[in-house]
Amino acid sequence: MAGPGELGEGEKERWRALRAAAETPRNPFMEPEFTEAVGLVRPQARVAVVYEGLEPAGFLPHERGPLGQGRAIGLGVSDAQGAILRPGLRLDTGELLRGCSLSSFAFDNLEAEQRLFVRYAAEEHATYVIDVEKGYETYESVLRAQSPKFLKTTLAKERRLGRQVGELRFVFDEREPAALRTLMGWKSAQYRRTGRRDRFAQEWITRLVGRLAETRAPECSGTLSVLYAGQRPLAAHFGLRSASVLACWFPAYDPECAKYSPGLVLHLRMAEAAAAEGIGMLDLGRGAAEYKDALKTGELPVYEGAVTRPGVGAALHWLSREPARRAHSFVRARPGLAALAARTLKSAARLRRT
């Protein structure tokens, strides 16, 4: 067991090598740099290192709570979770949890190939992806075939935005701190406007994003993309990228320009720039949204659930998470009820502002 910052360079290189050998896309949330960044803002972060002889054969990044209640590293904001294991390594889940002094291990975006934990999943969700492996032009041709009206309308709005607001320019990897602060302000306002919990009101998330914005590693690099009209930012996105995956994380736009759909324009330019950088996939994350349905070319499964060991800690985990998870699942499975819930959240948000 070690704190994320206590891993040696040899252990981190082995971690990266195991990720390179995995069958799943190389999502930057699964890299040691993300775990290190979480460790700087979450003192309960830990990494279990599994050895075969003198060589590390596996890693389980996690956070440890009261009575050993464990959770995936960065749970609540991380979009890919699980253990990093040598292909073919056979582990007993209960033995692993005992070695970590964990009574449970909760996850909500478990990768599909996590055979050690998938059988404990309570739900399967879809994470939406954009395939640009064959280049942006091929992606546009796919959009023309599956969503011709969407693409035509969005490109027309992009041209009108340039004419009426100002000449457009797009920066794929913006390093200006003020642009990141603008994005956080837009996103906080969006959360409040829709009645959602404001993630940036939580200090650890704000600090984590700030740390990752400064992270520059080949397989985990903070990437801030901004659509400007002249010097005015219209839409922005902060995410993480590896050499092959851009993990989309925090998108937002200036609500004064909502009629031009600057967020959709931004995503098209991000897809174009990612393809030019040799990135093959944009991961839009789980959770249904109209813009994801319009932009996606496919879906990948992710899983939500928990492994538990008998005892008080497991019972507390069930009481603290399972009733809420089941309620959310019940609402999500019924579109009419989900729409009513969304309207109720927005109405509550408006009442709080008045």
CSV table of C-alpha atoms in Angstrom, one decimal:
chain,number,residue,atom,x,y,z
A,1,MET,CA,0.0,0.0,0.0
A,2,ALA,CA,1.3,3.5,-0.9
A,3,GLY,CA,0.2,7.0,-1.3
A,4,PRO,CA,0.0,8.0,-5.0
A,5,GLY,CA,3.0,10.3,-4.6
A,6,GLU,CA,5.1,7.5,-3.0
A,7,LEU,CA,5.2,5.3,-6.1
A,8,GLY,CA,8.7,5.0,-7.6
A,9,GLU,CA,9.4,5.8,-11.2
A,10,GLY,CA,9.9,2.1,-12.0
A,11,GLU,CA,6.4,1.3,-10.6
A,12,LYS,CA,4.8,4.1,-12.6
A,13,GLU,CA,6.5,2.9,-15.8
A,14,ARG,CA,5.2,-0.6,-15.1
A,15,TRP,CA,1.7,0.9,-14.6
A,16,ARG,CA,2.0,2.6,-18.0
A,17,ALA,CA,3.2,-0.6,-19.7
A,18,LEU,CA,0.3,-2.5,-18.3
A,19,ARG,CA,-2.1,0.1,-19.6
A,20,ALA,CA,-0.4,-0.1,-23.0
A,21,ALA,CA,-1.0,-3.8,-23.0
A,22,ALA,CA,-4.7,-3.6,-22.1
A,23,GLU,CA,-7.5,-4.3,-24.6
A,24,THR,CA,-9.5,-1.1,-23.7
A,25,PRO,CA,-8.9,2.4,-25.1
A,26,ARG,CA,-6.1,4.2,-23.3
A,27,ASN,CA,-8.3,6.5,-21.3
A,28,PRO,CA,-6.2,9.1,-19.4
A,29,PHE,CA,-8.3,8.7,-16.2
A,30,MET,CA,-6.6,5.3,-15.8
A,31,GLU,CA,-3.0,6.7,-15.9
A,32,PRO,CA,-0.8,7.2,-12.9
A,33,GLU,CA,-0.8,11.0,-13.4
A,34,PHE,CA,-4.5,11.3,-12.7
A,35,THR,CA,-4.2,9.2,-9.5
A,36,GLU,CA,-1.2,11.4,-8.5
A,37,ALA,CA,-3.3,14.6,-9.0
A,38,VAL,CA,-6.2,13.1,-6.9
A,39,GLY,CA,-3.7,12.2,-4.2
A,40,LEU,CA,-2.6,15.9,-3.9
A,41,VAL,CA,-6.2,17.0,-3.1
A,42,ARG,CA,-7.7,13.9,-1.5
A,43,PRO,CA,-5.5,12.7,1.5
A,44,GLN,CA,-7.4,9.4,1.7
A,45,ALA,CA,-6.1,8.3,-1.8
A,46,ARG,CA,-4.1,5.1,-1.9
A,47,VAL,CA,-2.6,2.7,-4.4
A,48,ALA,CA,-2.4,-1.1,-3.8
A,49,VAL,CA,0.5,-2.6,-5.6
A,50,VAL,CA,0.3,-6.3,-6.4
A,51,TYR,CA,3.7,-8.0,-6.8
A,52,GLU,CA,4.7,-11.2,-8.6
A,53,GLY,CA,8.2,-11.8,-7.2
A,54,LEU,CA,10.0,-8.5,-7.5
A,55,GLU,CA,7.9,-7.1,-10.3
A,56,PRO,CA,4.7,-5.2,-10.0
A,57,ALA,CA,1.8,-7.1,-11.7
A,58,GLY,CA,-1.1,-4.9,-10.8
A,59,PHE,CA,-2.3,-1.6,-9.2
A,60,LEU,CA,-5.6,-0.6,-7.6
A,61,PRO,CA,-5.9,3.2,-7.1
A,62,HIS,CA,-8.7,3.9,-4.6
A,63,GLU,CA,-9.8,6.2,-1.8
A,64,ARG,CA,-10.4,4.8,1.7
A,65,GLY,CA,-13.2,6.1,3.9
A,66,PRO,CA,-14.5,5.4,7.4
A,67,LEU,CA,-14.5,1.7,8.4
A,68,GLY,CA,-12.7,0.8,5.3
A,69,GLN,CA,-15.3,1.9,2.8
A,70,GLY,CA,-13.4,2.1,-0.5
A,71,ARG,CA,-14.2,3.9,-3.7
A,72,ALA,CA,-12.6,4.2,-7.1
A,73,ILE,CA,-10.1,7.0,-7.3
A,74,GLY,CA,-11.8,10.3,-8.0
A,75,LEU,CA,-15.3,8.7,-7.8
A,76,GLY,CA,-17.8,11.3,-8.8
A,77,VAL,CA,-15.6,13.0,-11.4
A,78,SER,CA,-13.5,10.1,-12.9
A,79,ASP,CA,-14.9,8.7,-16.1
A,80,ALA,CA,-12.9,5.5,-16.3
A,81,GLN,CA,-12.2,3.3,-13.2
A,82,GLY,CA,-10.8,-0.1,-12.2
A,83,ALA,CA,-7.6,-2.0,-11.5
A,84,ILE,CA,-4.5,-2.0,-13.8
A,85,LEU,CA,-3.5,-5.6,-14.0
A,86,ARG,CA,-1.1,-7.8,-16.0
A,87,PRO,CA,-3.1,-9.7,-18.7
A,88,GLY,CA,-4.0,-13.1,-17.4
A,89,LEU,CA,-3.3,-12.3,-13.7
A,90,ARG,CA,-5.6,-14.3,-11.4
A,91,LEU,CA,-6.6,-12.5,-8.3
A,92,ASP,CA,-9.3,-13.2,-5.6
A,93,THR,CA,-11.4,-10.1,-5.1
A,94,GLY,CA,-12.0,-10.7,-1.4
A,95,GLU,CA,-8.3,-11.2,-0.8
A,96,LEU,CA,-7.4,-8.0,-2.7
A,97,LEU,CA,-9.9,-6.0,-0.6
A,98,ARG,CA,-8.5,-7.6,2.6
A,99,GLY,CA,-5.0,-6.6,1.6
A,100,CYS,CA,-6.2,-3.0,1.1
A,101,SER,CA,-8.1,-3.1,4.5
A,102,LEU,CA,-11.3,-2.3,2.5
A,103,SER,CA,-14.8,-3.4,3.5
A,104,SER,CA,-16.1,-2.3,0.1
A,105,PHE,CA,-15.0,-0.9,-3.3
A,106,ALA,CA,-17.6,1.3,-5.1
A,107,PHE,CA,-17.4,2.3,-8.8
A,108,ASP,CA,-19.6,4.2,-11.2
A,109,ASN,CA,-17.6,4.2,-14.4
A,110,LEU,CA,-15.9,0.8,-14.4
A,111,GLU,CA,-14.2,-0.2,-17.7
A,112,ALA,CA,-15.8,-3.0,-19.6
A,113,GLU,CA,-12.7,-5.3,-19.4
A,114,GLN,CA,-12.4,-5.2,-15.6
A,115,ARG,CA,-13.2,-8.9,-15.2
A,116,LEU,CA,-12.2,-8.7,-11.5
A,117,PHE,CA,-15.1,-6.4,-10.7
A,118,VAL,CA,-17.7,-6.4,-13.5
A,119,ARG,CA,-19.5,-9.4,-12.0
A,120,TYR,CA,-20.3,-7.2,-9.0
A,121,ALA,CA,-21.9,-4.5,-11.1
A,122,ALA,CA,-25.5,-3.5,-10.4
A,123,GLU,CA,-26.0,-1.5,-13.6
A,124,GLU,CA,-24.6,-1.2,-17.1
A,125,HIS,CA,-24.5,2.3,-18.7
A,126,ALA,CA,-23.5,3.6,-22.1
A,127,THR,CA,-20.6,6.0,-22.5
A,128,TYR,CA,-20.9,7.9,-25.9
A,129,VAL,CA,-17.9,8.1,-28.2
A,130,ILE,CA,-16.9,9.8,-31.4
A,131,ASP,CA,-14.6,7.8,-33.7
A,132,VAL,CA,-12.2,10.0,-35.7
A,133,GLU,CA,-9.7,7.2,-36.3
A,134,LYS,CA,-10.0,7.6,-40.0
A,135,GLY,CA,-9.9,11.4,-39.9
A,136,TYR,CA,-12.3,14.3,-39.4
A,137,GLU,CA,-13.6,14.2,-43.0
A,138,THR,CA,-14.8,10.6,-42.5
A,139,TYR,CA,-16.5,11.6,-39.3
A,140,GLU,CA,-18.3,14.4,-41.1
A,141,SER,CA,-19.5,11.9,-43.7
A,142,VAL,CA,-20.9,9.7,-40.9
A,143,LEU,CA,-22.7,12.7,-39.5
A,144,ARG,CA,-24.1,13.6,-42.9
A,145,ALA,CA,-25.5,10.0,-43.2
A,146,GLN,CA,-26.9,9.6,-39.7
A,147,SER,CA,-27.8,13.3,-38.7
A,148,PRO,CA,-27.9,15.4,-41.9
A,149,LYS,CA,-30.1,18.1,-40.5
A,150,PHE,CA,-28.0,18.4,-37.4
A,151,LEU,CA,-24.7,18.9,-39.2
A,152,LYS,CA,-26.2,21.3,-41.8
A,153,THR,CA,-27.8,23.4,-39.1
A,154,THR,CA,-24.7,23.5,-36.8
A,155,LEU,CA,-22.4,24.5,-39.7
A,156,ALA,CA,-24.9,27.2,-40.7
A,157,LYS,CA,-25.0,28.5,-37.1
A,158,GLU,CA,-21.2,28.5,-37.1
A,159,ARG,CA,-21.1,30.7,-40.1
A,160,ARG,CA,-23.8,33.0,-38.7
A,161,LEU,CA,-21.9,33.2,-35.4
A,162,GLY,CA,-18.8,34.4,-37.3
A,163,ARG,CA,-20.7,37.0,-39.2
A,164,GLN,CA,-22.8,38.4,-36.3
A,165,VAL,CA,-20.6,38.1,-33.2
A,166,GLY,CA,-17.0,38.2,-34.6
A,167,GLU,CA,-14.4,36.3,-36.6
A,168,LEU,CA,-14.1,32.8,-35.1
A,169,ARG,CA,-10.9,31.1,-34.0
A,170,PHE,CA,-10.4,27.9,-32.2
A,171,VAL,CA,-7.6,27.0,-29.8
A,172,PHE,CA,-7.3,23.2,-29.1
A,173,ASP,CA,-4.8,23.5,-26.2
A,174,GLU,CA,-5.2,26.9,-24.6
A,175,ARG,CA,-2.8,27.7,-21.8
A,176,GLU,CA,-4.4,31.0,-20.6
A,177,PRO,CA,-5.5,30.6,-16.9
A,178,ALA,CA,-8.2,33.2,-17.4
A,179,ALA,CA,-9.9,31.0,-20.0
A,180,LEU,CA,-10.1,28.2,-17.5
A,181,ARG,CA,-11.6,30.5,-14.8
A,182,THR,CA,-14.2,31.6,-17.4
A,183,LEU,CA,-15.1,28.0,-18.1
A,184,MET,CA,-15.5,27.2,-14.4
A,185,GLY,CA,-17.8,30.2,-14.0
A,186,TRP,CA,-20.0,29.2,-16.9
A,187,LYS,CA,-20.2,25.6,-15.7
A,188,SER,CA,-21.0,26.6,-12.1
A,189,ALA,CA,-23.8,28.8,-13.4
A,190,GLN,CA,-25.1,25.9,-15.6
A,191,TYR,CA,-25.2,23.6,-12.6
A,192,ARG,CA,-27.2,26.1,-10.6
A,193,ARG,CA,-29.4,27.0,-13.5
A,194,THR,CA,-30.4,23.3,-13.9
A,195,GLY,CA,-30.7,22.5,-10.2
A,196,ARG,CA,-27.6,20.3,-10.2
A,197,ARG,CA,-25.0,20.1,-7.6
A,198,ASP,CA,-22.2,22.6,-8.4
A,199,ARG,CA,-19.1,20.5,-8.6
A,200,PHE,CA,-16.9,23.6,-8.6
A,201,ALA,CA,-18.3,24.6,-5.3
A,202,GLN,CA,-16.3,21.7,-3.9
A,203,GLU,CA,-12.8,22.9,-3.3
A,204,TRP,CA,-11.1,19.5,-4.0
A,205,ILE,CA,-12.6,19.4,-7.5
A,206,THR,CA,-11.5,22.9,-8.3
A,207,ARG,CA,-8.0,22.2,-7.1
A,208,LEU,CA,-7.9,18.9,-9.0
A,209,VAL,CA,-8.8,20.6,-12.3
A,210,GLY,CA,-6.2,23.2,-11.6
A,211,ARG,CA,-3.5,20.5,-11.0
A,212,LEU,CA,-4.5,18.6,-14.1
A,213,ALA,CA,-4.5,21.8,-16.2
A,214,GLU,CA,-0.7,21.9,-15.5
A,215,THR,CA,-0.2,18.2,-16.2
A,216,ARG,CA,1.7,17.4,-19.4
A,217,ALA,CA,2.4,13.7,-19.8
A,218,PRO,CA,2.2,11.7,-23.0
A,219,GLU,CA,-0.8,9.7,-21.8
A,220,CYS,CA,-2.5,12.2,-19.5
A,221,SER,CA,-2.4,15.8,-20.4
A,222,GLY,CA,-4.9,18.5,-19.3
A,223,THR,CA,-6.4,20.1,-22.4
A,224,LEU,CA,-8.4,23.3,-22.4
A,225,SER,CA,-10.1,24.0,-25.8
A,226,VAL,CA,-11.7,27.4,-26.5
A,227,LEU,CA,-13.9,28.8,-29.3
A,228,TYR,CA,-13.3,32.6,-29.6
A,229,ALA,CA,-14.9,35.4,-31.5
A,230,GLY,CA,-11.9,37.7,-31.7
A,231,GLN,CA,-10.8,37.8,-28.1
A,232,ARG,CA,-14.1,36.9,-26.6
A,233,PRO,CA,-14.5,33.3,-25.5
A,234,LEU,CA,-17.9,31.8,-26.6
A,235,ALA,CA,-17.5,28.1,-25.5
A,236,ALA,CA,-14.8,26.1,-23.8
A,237,HIS,CA,-14.1,22.5,-22.7
A,238,PHE,CA,-11.6,21.1,-20.2
A,239,GLY,CA,-10.7,17.4,-20.4
A,240,LEU,CA,-7.8,15.0,-20.4
A,241,ARG,CA,-6.1,13.4,-23.4
A,242,SER,CA,-3.8,10.5,-24.1
A,243,ALA,CA,-2.1,9.8,-27.4
A,244,SER,CA,-5.3,8.0,-28.6
A,245,VAL,CA,-8.2,9.3,-26.5
A,246,LEU,CA,-9.6,12.7,-25.6
A,247,ALA,CA,-11.7,12.3,-22.5
A,248,CYS,CA,-14.4,15.0,-22.6
A,249,TRP,CA,-15.1,16.3,-19.1
A,250,PHE,CA,-16.3,19.9,-18.5
A,251,PRO,CA,-17.9,21.6,-21.5
A,252,ALA,CA,-19.8,24.9,-21.2
A,253,TYR,CA,-20.6,28.0,-23.2
A,254,ASP,CA,-21.6,31.7,-22.9
A,255,PRO,CA,-25.4,31.6,-22.4
A,256,GLU,CA,-25.7,34.9,-24.2
A,257,CYS,CA,-24.8,33.1,-27.4
A,258,ALA,CA,-27.0,30.1,-26.9
A,259,LYS,CA,-29.0,30.6,-30.1
A,260,TYR,CA,-25.9,29.9,-32.1
A,261,SER,CA,-25.2,26.6,-30.3
A,262,PRO,CA,-21.5,27.4,-29.7
A,263,GLY,CA,-21.0,24.3,-27.6
A,264,LEU,CA,-21.9,22.1,-30.6
A,265,VAL,CA,-19.6,24.1,-32.8
A,266,LEU,CA,-16.8,23.7,-30.2
A,267,HIS,CA,-17.2,19.9,-30.2
A,268,LEU,CA,-17.0,19.7,-34.0
A,269,ARG,CA,-13.7,21.7,-33.9
A,270,MET,CA,-12.4,19.6,-31.1
A,271,ALA,CA,-13.1,16.5,-33.1
A,272,GLU,CA,-11.3,18.0,-36.1
A,273,ALA,CA,-8.3,19.1,-34.0
A,274,ALA,CA,-8.1,15.7,-32.2
A,275,ALA,CA,-8.0,13.9,-35.5
A,276,ALA,CA,-5.3,16.1,-36.7
A,277,GLU,CA,-3.3,15.3,-33.5
A,278,GLY,CA,-3.6,11.6,-34.2
A,279,ILE,CA,-6.2,11.0,-31.5
A,280,GLY,CA,-8.7,8.3,-32.6
A,281,MET,CA,-11.6,8.7,-30.1
A,282,LEU,CA,-13.4,11.3,-28.2
A,283,ASP,CA,-15.1,9.9,-25.1
A,284,LEU,CA,-18.2,12.0,-24.2
A,285,GLY,CA,-18.8,10.1,-21.0
A,286,ARG,CA,-22.0,8.5,-19.6
A,287,GLY,CA,-25.3,10.2,-19.2
A,288,ALA,CA,-27.9,10.8,-21.9
A,289,ALA,CA,-27.9,14.2,-23.5
A,290,GLU,CA,-29.2,15.5,-26.8
A,291,TYR,CA,-25.8,16.8,-27.9
A,292,LYS,CA,-24.2,13.4,-27.3
A,293,ASP,CA,-26.9,11.7,-29.4
A,294,ALA,CA,-26.2,14.1,-32.2
A,295,LEU,CA,-22.4,13.9,-32.1
A,296,LYS,CA,-21.8,10.2,-31.2
A,297,THR,CA,-20.7,7.5,-33.6
A,298,GLY,CA,-21.0,4.7,-31.1
A,299,GLU,CA,-21.2,3.6,-27.5
A,300,LEU,CA,-19.1,1.7,-25.0
A,301,PRO,CA,-20.4,0.0,-21.8
A,302,VAL,CA,-19.3,1.1,-18.3
A,303,TYR,CA,-20.6,-0.3,-15.0
A,304,GLU,CA,-21.8,0.9,-11.7
A,305,GLY,CA,-21.9,-1.1,-8.5
A,306,ALA,CA,-19.7,-2.2,-5.6
A,307,VAL,CA,-17.7,-5.2,-4.2
A,308,THR,CA,-18.4,-5.7,-0.5
A,309,ARG,CA,-17.0,-8.0,2.3
A,310,PRO,CA,-19.3,-9.0,5.1
A,311,GLY,CA,-19.2,-6.6,8.1
A,312,VAL,CA,-20.2,-3.2,9.4
A,313,GLY,CA,-18.4,-1.3,6.7
A,314,ALA,CA,-20.3,-3.1,3.9
A,315,ALA,CA,-23.6,-2.5,5.6
A,316,LEU,CA,-22.8,1.2,5.9
A,317,HIS,CA,-21.9,1.3,2.3
A,318,TRP,CA,-25.2,-0.2,1.3
A,319,LEU,CA,-27.2,2.2,3.5
A,320,SER,CA,-25.2,5.3,2.2
A,321,ARG,CA,-25.3,4.5,-1.5
A,322,GLU,CA,-27.7,1.8,-2.6
A,323,PRO,CA,-31.1,3.4,-1.9
A,324,ALA,CA,-30.1,6.6,-3.8
A,325,ARG,CA,-28.6,4.5,-6.7
A,326,ARG,CA,-31.8,2.5,-7.0
A,327,ALA,CA,-34.0,5.6,-7.0
A,328,HIS,CA,-31.8,7.2,-9.7
A,329,SER,CA,-32.0,4.0,-11.7
A,330,PHE,CA,-35.8,3.9,-11.4
A,331,VAL,CA,-36.1,7.5,-12.7
A,332,ARG,CA,-33.6,7.1,-15.6
A,333,ALA,CA,-35.4,4.0,-16.9
A,334,ARG,CA,-38.6,6.0,-17.3
A,335,PRO,CA,-38.2,8.9,-19.8
A,336,GLY,CA,-41.3,10.7,-18.8
A,337,LEU,CA,-40.4,10.6,-15.1
A,338,ALA,CA,-36.8,11.7,-16.0
A,339,ALA,CA,-38.1,14.7,-17.9
A,340,LEU,CA,-40.4,15.6,-15.0
A,341,ALA,CA,-37.4,15.3,-12.6
A,342,ALA,CA,-35.3,17.6,-14.8
A,343,ARG,CA,-38.1,20.2,-15.0
A,344,THR,CA,-38.5,20.0,-11.2
A,345,LEU,CA,-34.8,20.6,-10.7
A,346,LYS,CA,-34.8,23.7,-13.0
A,347,SER,CA,-37.9,25.1,-11.2
A,348,ALA,CA,-36.3,24.6,-7.8
A,349,ALA,CA,-33.1,26.3,-9.1
A,350,ARG,CA,-35.2,29.3,-10.3
A,351,LEU,CA,-36.9,29.6,-6.9
A,352,ARG,CA,-33.6,29.6,-5.1
A,353,ARG,CA,-32.4,32.5,-7.3
A,354,THR,CA,-35.5,34.6,-6.7
